[in-house]
PDB file of C-alpha atoms and ligand atoms in Angstrom:
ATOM      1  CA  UNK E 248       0.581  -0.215 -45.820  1.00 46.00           C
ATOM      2  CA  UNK E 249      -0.758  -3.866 -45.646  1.00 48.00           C
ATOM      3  CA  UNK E 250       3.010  -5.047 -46.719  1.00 54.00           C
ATOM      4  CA  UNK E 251       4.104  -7.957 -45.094  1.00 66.00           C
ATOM      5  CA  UNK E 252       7.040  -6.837 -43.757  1.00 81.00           C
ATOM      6  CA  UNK E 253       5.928  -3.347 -42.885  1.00 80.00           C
ATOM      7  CA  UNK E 254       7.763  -3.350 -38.952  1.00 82.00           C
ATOM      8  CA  UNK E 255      11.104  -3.465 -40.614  1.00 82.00           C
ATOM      9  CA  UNK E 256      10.915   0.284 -41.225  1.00 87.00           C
ATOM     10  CA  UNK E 257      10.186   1.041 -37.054  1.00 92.00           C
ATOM     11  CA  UNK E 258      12.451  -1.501 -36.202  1.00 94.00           C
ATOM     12  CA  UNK E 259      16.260   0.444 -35.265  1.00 94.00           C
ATOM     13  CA  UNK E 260      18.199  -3.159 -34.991  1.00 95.00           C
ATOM     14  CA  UNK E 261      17.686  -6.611 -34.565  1.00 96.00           C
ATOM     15  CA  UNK E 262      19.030  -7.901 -31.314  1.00 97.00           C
ATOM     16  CA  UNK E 263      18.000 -11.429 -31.706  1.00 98.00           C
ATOM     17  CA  UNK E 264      17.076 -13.117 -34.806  1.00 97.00           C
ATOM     18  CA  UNK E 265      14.427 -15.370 -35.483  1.00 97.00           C
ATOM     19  CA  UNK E 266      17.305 -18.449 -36.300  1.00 98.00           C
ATOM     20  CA  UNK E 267      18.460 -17.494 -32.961  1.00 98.00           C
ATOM     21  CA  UNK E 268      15.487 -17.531 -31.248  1.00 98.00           C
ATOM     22  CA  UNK E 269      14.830 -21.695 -32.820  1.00 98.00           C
ATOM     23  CA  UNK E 270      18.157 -22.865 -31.702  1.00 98.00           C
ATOM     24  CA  UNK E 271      17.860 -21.267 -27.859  1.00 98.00           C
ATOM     25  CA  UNK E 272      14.603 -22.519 -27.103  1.00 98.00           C
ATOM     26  CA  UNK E 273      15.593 -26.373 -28.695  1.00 98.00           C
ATOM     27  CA  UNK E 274      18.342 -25.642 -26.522  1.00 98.00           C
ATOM     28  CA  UNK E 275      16.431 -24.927 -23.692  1.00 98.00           C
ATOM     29  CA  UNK E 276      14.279 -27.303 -23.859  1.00 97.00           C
ATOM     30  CA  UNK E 277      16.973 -29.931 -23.704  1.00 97.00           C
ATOM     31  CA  UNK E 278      18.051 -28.674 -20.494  1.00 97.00           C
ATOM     32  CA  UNK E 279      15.109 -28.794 -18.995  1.00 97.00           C
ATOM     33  CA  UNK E 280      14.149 -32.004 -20.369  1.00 97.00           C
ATOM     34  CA  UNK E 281      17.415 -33.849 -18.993  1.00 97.00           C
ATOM     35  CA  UNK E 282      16.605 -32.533 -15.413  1.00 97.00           C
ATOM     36  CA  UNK E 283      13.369 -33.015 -14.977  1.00 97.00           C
ATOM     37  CA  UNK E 284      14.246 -36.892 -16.637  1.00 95.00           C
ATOM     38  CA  UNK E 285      12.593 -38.531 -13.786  1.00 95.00           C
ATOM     39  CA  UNK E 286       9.488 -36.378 -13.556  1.00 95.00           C
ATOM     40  CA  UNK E 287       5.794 -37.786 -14.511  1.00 95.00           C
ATOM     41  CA  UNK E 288       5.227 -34.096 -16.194  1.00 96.00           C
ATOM     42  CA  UNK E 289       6.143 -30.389 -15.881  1.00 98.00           C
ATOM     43  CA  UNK E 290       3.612 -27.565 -15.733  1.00 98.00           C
ATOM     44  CA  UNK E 291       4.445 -24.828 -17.731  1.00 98.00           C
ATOM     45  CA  UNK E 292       2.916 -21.700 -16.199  1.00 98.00           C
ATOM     46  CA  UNK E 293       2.962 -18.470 -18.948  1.00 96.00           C
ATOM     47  CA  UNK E 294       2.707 -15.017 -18.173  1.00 92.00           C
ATOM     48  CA  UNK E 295       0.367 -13.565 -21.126  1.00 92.00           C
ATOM     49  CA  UNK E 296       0.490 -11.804 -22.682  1.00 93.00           C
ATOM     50  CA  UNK E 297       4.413 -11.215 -23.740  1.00 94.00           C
ATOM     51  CA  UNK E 298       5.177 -14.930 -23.113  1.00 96.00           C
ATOM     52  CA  UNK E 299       2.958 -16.679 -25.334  1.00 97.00           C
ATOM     53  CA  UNK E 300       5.451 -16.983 -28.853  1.00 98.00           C
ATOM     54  CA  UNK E 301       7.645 -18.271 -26.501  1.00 98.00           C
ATOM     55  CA  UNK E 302       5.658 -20.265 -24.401  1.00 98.00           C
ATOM     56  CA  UNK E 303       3.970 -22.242 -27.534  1.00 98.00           C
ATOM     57  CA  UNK E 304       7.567 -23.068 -28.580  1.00 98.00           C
ATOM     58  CA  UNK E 305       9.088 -23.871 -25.688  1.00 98.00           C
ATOM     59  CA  UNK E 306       6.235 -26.610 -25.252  1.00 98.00           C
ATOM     60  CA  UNK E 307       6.776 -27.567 -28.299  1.00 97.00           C
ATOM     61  CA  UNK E 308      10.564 -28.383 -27.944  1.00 97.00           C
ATOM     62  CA  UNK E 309       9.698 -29.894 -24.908  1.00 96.00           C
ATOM     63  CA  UNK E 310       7.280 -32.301 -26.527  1.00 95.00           C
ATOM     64  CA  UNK E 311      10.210 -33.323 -29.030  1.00 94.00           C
ATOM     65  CA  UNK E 312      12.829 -33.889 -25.710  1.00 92.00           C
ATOM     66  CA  UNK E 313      11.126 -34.083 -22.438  1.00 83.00           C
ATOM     67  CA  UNK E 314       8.362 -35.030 -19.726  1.00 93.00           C
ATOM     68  CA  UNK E 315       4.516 -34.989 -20.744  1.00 96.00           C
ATOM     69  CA  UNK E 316       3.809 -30.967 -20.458  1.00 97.00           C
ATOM     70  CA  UNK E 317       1.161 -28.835 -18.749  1.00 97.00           C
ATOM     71  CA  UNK E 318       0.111 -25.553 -20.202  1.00 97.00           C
ATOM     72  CA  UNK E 319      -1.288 -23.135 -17.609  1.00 97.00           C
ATOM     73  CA  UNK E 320      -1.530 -18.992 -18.332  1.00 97.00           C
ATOM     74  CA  UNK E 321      -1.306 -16.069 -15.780  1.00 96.00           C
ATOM     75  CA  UNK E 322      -2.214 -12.395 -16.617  1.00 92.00           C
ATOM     76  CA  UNK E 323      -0.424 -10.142 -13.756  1.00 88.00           C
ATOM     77  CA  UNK E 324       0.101  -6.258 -14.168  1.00 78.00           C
ATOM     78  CA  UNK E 325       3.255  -5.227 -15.680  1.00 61.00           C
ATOM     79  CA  UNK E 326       4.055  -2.137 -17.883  1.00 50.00           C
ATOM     80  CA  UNK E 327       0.614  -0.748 -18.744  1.00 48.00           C
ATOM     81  CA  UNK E 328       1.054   1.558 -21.634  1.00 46.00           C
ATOM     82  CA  UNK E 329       4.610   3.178 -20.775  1.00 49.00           C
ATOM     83  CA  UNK E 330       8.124   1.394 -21.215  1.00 49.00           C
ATOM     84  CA  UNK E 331       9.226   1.939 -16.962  1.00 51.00           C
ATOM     85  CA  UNK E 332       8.101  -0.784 -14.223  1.00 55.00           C
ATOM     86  CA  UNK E 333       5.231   0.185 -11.989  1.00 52.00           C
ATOM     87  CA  UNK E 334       6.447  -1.927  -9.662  1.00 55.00           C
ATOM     88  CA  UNK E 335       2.864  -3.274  -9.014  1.00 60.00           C
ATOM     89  CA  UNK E 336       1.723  -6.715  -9.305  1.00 77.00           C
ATOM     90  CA  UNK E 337      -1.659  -7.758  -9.958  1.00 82.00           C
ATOM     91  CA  UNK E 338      -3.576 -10.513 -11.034  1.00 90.00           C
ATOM     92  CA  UNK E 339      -5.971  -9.825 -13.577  1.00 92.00           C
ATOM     93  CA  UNK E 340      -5.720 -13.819 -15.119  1.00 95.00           C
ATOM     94  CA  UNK E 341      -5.648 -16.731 -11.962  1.00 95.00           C
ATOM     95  CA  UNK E 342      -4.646 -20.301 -12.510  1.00 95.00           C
ATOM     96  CA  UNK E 343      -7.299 -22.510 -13.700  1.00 94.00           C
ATOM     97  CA  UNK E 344      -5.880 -25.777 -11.809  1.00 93.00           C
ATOM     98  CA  UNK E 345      -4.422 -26.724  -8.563  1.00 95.00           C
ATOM     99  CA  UNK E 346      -0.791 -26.687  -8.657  1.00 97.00           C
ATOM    100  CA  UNK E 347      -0.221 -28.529  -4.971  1.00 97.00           C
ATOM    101  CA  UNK E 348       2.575 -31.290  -5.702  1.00 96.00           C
ATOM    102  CA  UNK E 349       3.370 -30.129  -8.819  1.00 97.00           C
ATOM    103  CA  UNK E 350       6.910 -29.323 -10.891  1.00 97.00           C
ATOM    104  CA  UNK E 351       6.214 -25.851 -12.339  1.00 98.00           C
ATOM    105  CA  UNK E 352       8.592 -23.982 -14.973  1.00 98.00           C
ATOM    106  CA  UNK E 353       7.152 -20.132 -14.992  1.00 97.00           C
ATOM    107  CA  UNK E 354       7.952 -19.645 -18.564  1.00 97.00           C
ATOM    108  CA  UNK E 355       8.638 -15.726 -19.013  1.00 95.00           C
ATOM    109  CA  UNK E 356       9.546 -13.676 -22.078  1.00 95.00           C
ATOM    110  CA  UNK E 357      11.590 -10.930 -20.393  1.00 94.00           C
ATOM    111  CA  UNK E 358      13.247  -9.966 -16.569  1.00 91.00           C
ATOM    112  CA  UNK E 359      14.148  -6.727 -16.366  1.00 87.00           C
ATOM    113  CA  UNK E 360      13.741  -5.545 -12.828  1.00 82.00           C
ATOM    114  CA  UNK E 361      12.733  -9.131 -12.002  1.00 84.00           C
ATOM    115  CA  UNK E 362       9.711  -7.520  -9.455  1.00 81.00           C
ATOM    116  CA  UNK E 363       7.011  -9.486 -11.225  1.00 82.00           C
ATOM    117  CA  UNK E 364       8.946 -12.615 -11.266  1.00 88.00           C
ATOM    118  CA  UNK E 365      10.029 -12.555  -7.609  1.00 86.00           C
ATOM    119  CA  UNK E 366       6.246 -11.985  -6.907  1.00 86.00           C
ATOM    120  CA  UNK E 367       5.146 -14.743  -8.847  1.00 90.00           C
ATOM    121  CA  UNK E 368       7.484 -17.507  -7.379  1.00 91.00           C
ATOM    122  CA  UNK E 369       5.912 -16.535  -4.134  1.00 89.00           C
ATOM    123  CA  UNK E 370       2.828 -16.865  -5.103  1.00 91.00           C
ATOM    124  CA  UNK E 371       3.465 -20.281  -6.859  1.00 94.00           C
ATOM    125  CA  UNK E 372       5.449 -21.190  -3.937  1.00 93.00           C
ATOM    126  CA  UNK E 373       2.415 -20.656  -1.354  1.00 94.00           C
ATOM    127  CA  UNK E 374       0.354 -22.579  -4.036  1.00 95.00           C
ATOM    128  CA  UNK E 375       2.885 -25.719  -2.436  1.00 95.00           C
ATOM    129  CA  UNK E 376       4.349 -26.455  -5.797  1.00 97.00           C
ATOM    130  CA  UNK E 377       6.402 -29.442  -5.579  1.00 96.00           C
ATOM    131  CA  UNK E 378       8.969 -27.383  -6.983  1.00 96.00           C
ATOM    132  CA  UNK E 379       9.254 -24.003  -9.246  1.00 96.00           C
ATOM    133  CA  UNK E 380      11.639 -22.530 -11.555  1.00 96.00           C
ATOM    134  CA  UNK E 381      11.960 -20.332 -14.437  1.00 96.00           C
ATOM    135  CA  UNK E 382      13.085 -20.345 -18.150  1.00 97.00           C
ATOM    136  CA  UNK E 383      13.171 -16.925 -19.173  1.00 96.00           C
ATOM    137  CA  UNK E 384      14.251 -15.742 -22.952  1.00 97.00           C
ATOM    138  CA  UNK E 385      15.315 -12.633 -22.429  1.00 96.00           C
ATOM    139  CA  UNK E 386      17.016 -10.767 -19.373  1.00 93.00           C
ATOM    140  CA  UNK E 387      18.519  -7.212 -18.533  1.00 92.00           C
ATOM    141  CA  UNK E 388      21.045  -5.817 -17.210  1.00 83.00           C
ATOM    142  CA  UNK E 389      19.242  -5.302 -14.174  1.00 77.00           C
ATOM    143  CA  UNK E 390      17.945  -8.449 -13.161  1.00 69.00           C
ATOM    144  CA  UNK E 391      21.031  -9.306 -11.927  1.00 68.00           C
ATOM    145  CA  UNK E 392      20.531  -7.057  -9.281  1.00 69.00           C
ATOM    146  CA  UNK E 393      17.721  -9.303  -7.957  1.00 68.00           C
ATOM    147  CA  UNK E 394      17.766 -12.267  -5.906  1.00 71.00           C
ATOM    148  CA  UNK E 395      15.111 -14.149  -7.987  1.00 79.00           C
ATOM    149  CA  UNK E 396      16.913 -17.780  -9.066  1.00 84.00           C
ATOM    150  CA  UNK E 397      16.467 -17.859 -13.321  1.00 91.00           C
ATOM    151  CA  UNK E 398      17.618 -21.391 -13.570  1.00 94.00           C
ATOM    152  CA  UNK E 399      16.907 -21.101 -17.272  1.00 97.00           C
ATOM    153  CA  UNK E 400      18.022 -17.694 -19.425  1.00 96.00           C
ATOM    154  CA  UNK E 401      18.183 -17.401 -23.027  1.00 97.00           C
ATOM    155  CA  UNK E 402      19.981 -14.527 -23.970  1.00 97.00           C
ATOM    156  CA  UNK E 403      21.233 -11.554 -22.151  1.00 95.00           C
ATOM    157  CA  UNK E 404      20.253  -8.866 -23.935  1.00 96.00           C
ATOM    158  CA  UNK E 405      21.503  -4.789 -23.380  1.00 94.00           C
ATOM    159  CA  UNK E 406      19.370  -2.130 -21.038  1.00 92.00           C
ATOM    160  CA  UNK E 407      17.162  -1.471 -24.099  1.00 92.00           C
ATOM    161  CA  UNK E 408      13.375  -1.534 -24.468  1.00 93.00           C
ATOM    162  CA  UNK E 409      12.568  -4.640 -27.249  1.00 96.00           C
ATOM    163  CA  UNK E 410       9.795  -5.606 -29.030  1.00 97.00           C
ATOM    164  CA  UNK E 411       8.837  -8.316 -30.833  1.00 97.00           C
ATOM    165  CA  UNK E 412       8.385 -12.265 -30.486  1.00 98.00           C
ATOM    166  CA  UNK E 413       5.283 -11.774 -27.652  1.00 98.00           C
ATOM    167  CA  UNK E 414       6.538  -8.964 -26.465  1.00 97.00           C
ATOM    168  CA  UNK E 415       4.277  -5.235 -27.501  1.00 96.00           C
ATOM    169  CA  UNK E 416       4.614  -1.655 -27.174  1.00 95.00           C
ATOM    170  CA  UNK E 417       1.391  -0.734 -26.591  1.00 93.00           C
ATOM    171  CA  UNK E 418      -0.178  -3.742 -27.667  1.00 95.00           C
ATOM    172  CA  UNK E 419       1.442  -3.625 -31.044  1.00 94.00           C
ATOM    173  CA  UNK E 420       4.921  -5.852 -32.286  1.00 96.00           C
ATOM    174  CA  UNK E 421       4.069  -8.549 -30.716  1.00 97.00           C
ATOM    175  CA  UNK E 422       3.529 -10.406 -34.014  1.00 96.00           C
ATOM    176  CA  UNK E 423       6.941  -9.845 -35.397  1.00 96.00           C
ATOM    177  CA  UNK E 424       9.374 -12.908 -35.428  1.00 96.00           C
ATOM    178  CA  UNK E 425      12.323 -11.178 -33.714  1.00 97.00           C
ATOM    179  CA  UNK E 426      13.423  -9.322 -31.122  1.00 98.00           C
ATOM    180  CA  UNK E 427      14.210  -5.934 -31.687  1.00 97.00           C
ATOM    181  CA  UNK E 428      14.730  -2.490 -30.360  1.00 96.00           C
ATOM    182  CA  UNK E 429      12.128   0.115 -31.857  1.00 92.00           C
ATOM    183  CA  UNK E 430      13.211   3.400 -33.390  1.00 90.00           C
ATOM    184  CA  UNK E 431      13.385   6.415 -31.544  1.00 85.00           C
ATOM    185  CA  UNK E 432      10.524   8.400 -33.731  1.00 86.00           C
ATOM    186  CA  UNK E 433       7.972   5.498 -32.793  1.00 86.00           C
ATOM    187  CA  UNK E 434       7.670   6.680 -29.473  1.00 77.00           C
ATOM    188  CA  UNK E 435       7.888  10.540 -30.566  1.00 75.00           C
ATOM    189  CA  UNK E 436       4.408   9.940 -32.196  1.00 63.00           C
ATOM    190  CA  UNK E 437       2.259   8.268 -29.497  1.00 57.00           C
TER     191      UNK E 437
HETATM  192  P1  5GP A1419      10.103  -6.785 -14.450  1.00 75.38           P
HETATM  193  O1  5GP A1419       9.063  -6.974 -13.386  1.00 75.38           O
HETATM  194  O2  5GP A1419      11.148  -7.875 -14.488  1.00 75.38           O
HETATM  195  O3  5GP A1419      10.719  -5.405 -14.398  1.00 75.38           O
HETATM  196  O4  5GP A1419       9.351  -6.756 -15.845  1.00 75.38           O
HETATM  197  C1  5GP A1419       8.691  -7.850 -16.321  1.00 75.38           C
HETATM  198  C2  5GP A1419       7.765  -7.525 -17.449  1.00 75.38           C
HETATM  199  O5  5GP A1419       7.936  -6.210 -17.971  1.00 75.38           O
HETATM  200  C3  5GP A1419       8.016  -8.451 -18.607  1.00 75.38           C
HETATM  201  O6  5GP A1419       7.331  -9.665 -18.461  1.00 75.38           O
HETATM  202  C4  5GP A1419       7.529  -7.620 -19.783  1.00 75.38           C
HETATM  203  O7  5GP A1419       6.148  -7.785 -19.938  1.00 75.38           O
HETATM  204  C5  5GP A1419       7.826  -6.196 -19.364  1.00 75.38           C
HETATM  205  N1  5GP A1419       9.097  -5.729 -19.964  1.00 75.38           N
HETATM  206  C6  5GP A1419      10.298  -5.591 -19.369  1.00 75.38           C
HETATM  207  N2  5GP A1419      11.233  -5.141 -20.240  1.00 75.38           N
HETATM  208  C7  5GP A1419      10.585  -5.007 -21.441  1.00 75.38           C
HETATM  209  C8  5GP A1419      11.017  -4.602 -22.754  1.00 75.38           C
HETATM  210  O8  5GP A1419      12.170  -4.281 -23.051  1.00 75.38           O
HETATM  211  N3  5GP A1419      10.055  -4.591 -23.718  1.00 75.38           N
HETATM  212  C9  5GP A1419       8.761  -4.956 -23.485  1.00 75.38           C
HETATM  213  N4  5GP A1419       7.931  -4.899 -24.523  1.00 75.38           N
HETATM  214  N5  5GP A1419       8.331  -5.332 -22.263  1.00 75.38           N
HETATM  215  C10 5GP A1419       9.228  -5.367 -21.252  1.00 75.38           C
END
């Protein structure tokens, strides 16, 4: 089964294309590049592992519209192995630099119960950031719910478990070039 295309077959439907995808993060990026205009640089902060497709092109956009960019990664606890929050945040993957003074963009692939990111801007936020926001692609139904500010959303997607574009089931999916929500008989056999 070493086809290139063998996901298509445990993929049920695409929610968001990979054409899609392009034109939201350009998008995005020229938001964020017209309001932060006046600033020397932003620091993009990544959640790994589900944010790094996205992260690489958001930077990338950003390099065509915007400020001079930072790239910093975080590893926190999310999902583990199952497709429900834990509701526990950990880090497992610290900042490598000193973000006092600093305009920081957390750039996340996915709120859903928003727990992790309301967390995280606290944490950033007791780092004395000069300022912090977020760009998220993807959100759920049920971040809405939660009083965590996503200045920057991509696409607001249905109450469905995705894969694709960074984000994994069990490690695996993260590879493929959309988003999508898996078939039902993937999960039957793990
Ligand atoms: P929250 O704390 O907002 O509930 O969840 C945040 C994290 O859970 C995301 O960064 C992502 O890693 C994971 N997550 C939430 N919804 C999904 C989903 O539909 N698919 C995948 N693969 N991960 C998800």
């Amino acid at each position: 089964m070493a086809e290139g295309n063998w996901h298509a077959a445990d993929i049920d439907r695409v929610i968001v294309g990979e054409d899609q995808i392009r034109d939201k993060v350009d998008e995005l990026a020229k938001q964020v590049a017209a309001d932060y205009a006046t600033a020397d640089s932003v620091l993009l902060v990544g959640v790994l592992k589900g944010a790094v497709m996205f992260m690489a092109d958001f930077a990338r956009a950003l390099g065509r519209h915007g400020p001079p960019v930072e790239m910093e990664f975080m590893a926190v606890s999310s999902y583990g192995q199952g497709t429900t929050s834990s509701g526990v945040v950990r880090i497992l993957k610290d900042l490598d630099s000193d973000i006092a003074g600093r305009h920081v963009i957390v750039v996340e692939d996915i709120v859903d119960s928003g727990l992790t990111l309301s967390w995280l801007m606290k944490y950033l936020q007791s780092r004395r950031a000069a300022s912090v926001e977020v760009v998220a692609l993807l959100r759920k139904p049920d971040a809405v719910k939660v009083t965590v500010p996503v200045k920057y959303v991509g696409f607001d997607i249905p109450n469905e478990f995705v894969v694709g574009y960074g984000l994994d089931y069990s490690e695996r999916y993260r590879e493929v070039p959309y988003v999508g929500v898996l078939r039902k008989s993937v999960y039957a056999q793990s």
